[in-house]
Short mmCIF file of C-alpha atoms in Angstrom, two decimals:
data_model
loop_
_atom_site.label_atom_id
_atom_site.label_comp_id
_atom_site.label_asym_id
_atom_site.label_seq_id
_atom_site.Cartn_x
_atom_site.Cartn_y
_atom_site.Cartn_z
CA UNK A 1 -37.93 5.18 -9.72
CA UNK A 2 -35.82 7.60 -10.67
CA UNK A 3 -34.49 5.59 -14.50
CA UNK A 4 -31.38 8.75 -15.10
CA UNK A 5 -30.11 7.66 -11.43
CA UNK A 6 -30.82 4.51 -11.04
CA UNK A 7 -30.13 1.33 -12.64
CA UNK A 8 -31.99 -2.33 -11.75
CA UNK A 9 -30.58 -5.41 -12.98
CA UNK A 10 -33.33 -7.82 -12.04
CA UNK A 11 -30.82 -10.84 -12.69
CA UNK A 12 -27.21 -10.76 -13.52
CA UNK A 13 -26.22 -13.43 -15.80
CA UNK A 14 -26.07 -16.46 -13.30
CA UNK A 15 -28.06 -14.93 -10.53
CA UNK A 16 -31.55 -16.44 -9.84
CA UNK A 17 -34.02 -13.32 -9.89
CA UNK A 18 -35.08 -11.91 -6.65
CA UNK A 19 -38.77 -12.18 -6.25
CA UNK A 20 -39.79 -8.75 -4.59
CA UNK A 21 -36.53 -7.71 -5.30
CA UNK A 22 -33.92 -6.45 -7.18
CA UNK A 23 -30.51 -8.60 -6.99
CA UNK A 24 -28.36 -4.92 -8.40
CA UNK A 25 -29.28 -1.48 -7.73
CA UNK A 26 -26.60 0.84 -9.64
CA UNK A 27 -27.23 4.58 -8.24
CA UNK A 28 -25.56 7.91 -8.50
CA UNK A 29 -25.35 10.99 -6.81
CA UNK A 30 -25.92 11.37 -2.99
CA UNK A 31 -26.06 8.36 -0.22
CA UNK A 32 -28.81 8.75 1.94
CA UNK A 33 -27.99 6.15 4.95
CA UNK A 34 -31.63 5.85 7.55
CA UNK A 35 -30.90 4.11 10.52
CA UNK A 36 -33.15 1.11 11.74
CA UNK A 37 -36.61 2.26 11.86
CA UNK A 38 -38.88 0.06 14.55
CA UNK A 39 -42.71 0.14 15.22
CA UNK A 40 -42.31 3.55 17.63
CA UNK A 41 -44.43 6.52 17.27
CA UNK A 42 -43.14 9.94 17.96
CA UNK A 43 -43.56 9.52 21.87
CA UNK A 44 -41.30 6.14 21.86
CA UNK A 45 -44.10 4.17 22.30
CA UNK A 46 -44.48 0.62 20.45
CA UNK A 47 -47.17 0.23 18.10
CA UNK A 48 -48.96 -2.78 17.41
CA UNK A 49 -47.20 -5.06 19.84
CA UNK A 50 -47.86 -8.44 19.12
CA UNK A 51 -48.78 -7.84 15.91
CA UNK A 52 -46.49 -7.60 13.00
CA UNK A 53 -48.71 -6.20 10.21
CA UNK A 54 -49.15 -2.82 12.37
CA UNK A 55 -45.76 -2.83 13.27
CA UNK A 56 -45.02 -2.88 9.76
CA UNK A 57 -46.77 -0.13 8.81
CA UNK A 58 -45.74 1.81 11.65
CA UNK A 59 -42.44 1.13 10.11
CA UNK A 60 -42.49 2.24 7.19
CA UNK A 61 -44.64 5.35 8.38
CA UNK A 62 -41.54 6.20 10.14
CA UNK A 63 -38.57 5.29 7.01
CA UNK A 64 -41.01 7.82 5.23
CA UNK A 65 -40.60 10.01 7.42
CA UNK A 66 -36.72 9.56 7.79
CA UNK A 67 -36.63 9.89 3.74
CA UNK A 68 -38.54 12.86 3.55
CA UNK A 69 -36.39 14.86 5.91
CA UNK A 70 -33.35 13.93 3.88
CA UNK A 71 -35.66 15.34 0.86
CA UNK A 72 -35.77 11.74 -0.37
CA UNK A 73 -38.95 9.71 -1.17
CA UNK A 74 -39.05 5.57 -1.63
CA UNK A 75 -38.20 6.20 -5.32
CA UNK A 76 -35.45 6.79 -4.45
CA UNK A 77 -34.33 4.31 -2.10
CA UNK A 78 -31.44 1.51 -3.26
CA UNK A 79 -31.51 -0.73 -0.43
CA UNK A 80 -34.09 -2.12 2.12
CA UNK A 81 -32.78 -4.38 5.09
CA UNK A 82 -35.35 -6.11 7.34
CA UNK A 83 -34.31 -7.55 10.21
CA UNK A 84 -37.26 -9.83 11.99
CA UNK A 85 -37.63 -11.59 15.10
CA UNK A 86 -39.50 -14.88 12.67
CA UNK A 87 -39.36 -15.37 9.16
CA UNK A 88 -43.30 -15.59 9.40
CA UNK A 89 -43.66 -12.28 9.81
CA UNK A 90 -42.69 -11.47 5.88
CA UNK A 91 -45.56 -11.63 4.29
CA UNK A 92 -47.02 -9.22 6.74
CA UNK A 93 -44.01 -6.82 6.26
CA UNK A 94 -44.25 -7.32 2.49
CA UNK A 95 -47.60 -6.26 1.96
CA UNK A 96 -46.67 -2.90 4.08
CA UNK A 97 -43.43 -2.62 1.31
CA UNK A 98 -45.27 -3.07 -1.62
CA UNK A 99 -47.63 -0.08 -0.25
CA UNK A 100 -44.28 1.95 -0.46
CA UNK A 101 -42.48 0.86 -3.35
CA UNK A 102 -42.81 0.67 -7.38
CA UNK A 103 -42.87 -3.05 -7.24
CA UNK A 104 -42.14 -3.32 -10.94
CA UNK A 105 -38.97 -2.07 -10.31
CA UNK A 106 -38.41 -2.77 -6.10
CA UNK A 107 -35.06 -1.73 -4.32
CA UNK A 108 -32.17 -4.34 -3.28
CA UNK A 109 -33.40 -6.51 -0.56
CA UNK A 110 -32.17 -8.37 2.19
CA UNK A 111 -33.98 -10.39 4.74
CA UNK A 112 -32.59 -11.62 8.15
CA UNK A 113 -33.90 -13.40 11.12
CA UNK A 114 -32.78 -12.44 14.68
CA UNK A 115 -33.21 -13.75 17.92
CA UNK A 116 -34.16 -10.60 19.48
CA UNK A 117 -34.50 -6.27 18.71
CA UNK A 118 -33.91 -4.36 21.70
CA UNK A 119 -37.30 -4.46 23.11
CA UNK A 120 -39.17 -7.41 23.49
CA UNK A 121 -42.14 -6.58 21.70
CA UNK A 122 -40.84 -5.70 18.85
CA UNK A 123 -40.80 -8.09 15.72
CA UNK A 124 -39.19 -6.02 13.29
CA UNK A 125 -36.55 -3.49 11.87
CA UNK A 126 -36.02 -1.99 8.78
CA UNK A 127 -32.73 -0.02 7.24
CA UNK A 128 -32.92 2.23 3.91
CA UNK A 129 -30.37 2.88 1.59
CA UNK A 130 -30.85 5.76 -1.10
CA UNK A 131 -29.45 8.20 -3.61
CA UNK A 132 -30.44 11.10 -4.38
CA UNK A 133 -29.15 13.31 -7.47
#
């Protein structure tokens, strides 16, 4: 990541350390705000129903998308939420992260389990935050 815009403080005095994660993300310059991005391809179809490893690459396929057409990259993003249908599914959605991000210095993180997205077969959504200069 960017190190003259952004700042990661893995642990604040106090804080247990995120593992994945970092607990403060201290940007400057522009917010760039991406919606909820779920397993659909360009036709609004779902991919990988059923099966939350596709659907979490299809995911972040489509946050790099998003990113790019704000002229922003995964470097630069602050803030990642996931919202999934089971916990269970994080591993799966991690390993489709970590493809994304500099995991030696990740974004904020925050996990959340729901009872349901708005269509059925899909397990998982995801939310960027990022800054650009």
């Amino acid at each position: 990541m960017n190190e003259s815009r952004l700042t990661h403080i893995a642990a604040p005095d106090g804080v247990a350390p995120g593992t994945g994660y970092t607990q403060v993300v201290i940007g400057t310059g522009r917010l760039v705000a991406i919606s909820g991005q779920v397993a659909l391809d360009e036709a609004g179809e779902v991919v990988g129903a059923g099966d939350p490893a596709a659907q979490a690459r299809r995911v972040f396929e489509n946050l790099r998308r998003c990113l790019a057409a704000a002229g922003a990259t995964f470097d630069d993003v602050v803030k990642l939420t996931f919202f999934v249908t089971d916990v269970g599914h994080l591993p799966a959605v991690r390993v489709a992260r970590d493809e994304h991000i500099d995991t030696r210095r990740p974004p904020a993180s925050t996990a959340v389990q729901v009872a349901a997205l708005f269509r059925p077969e899909l397990v998982l959504e995801v939310e960027a935050l990022a800054v650009l200069p």
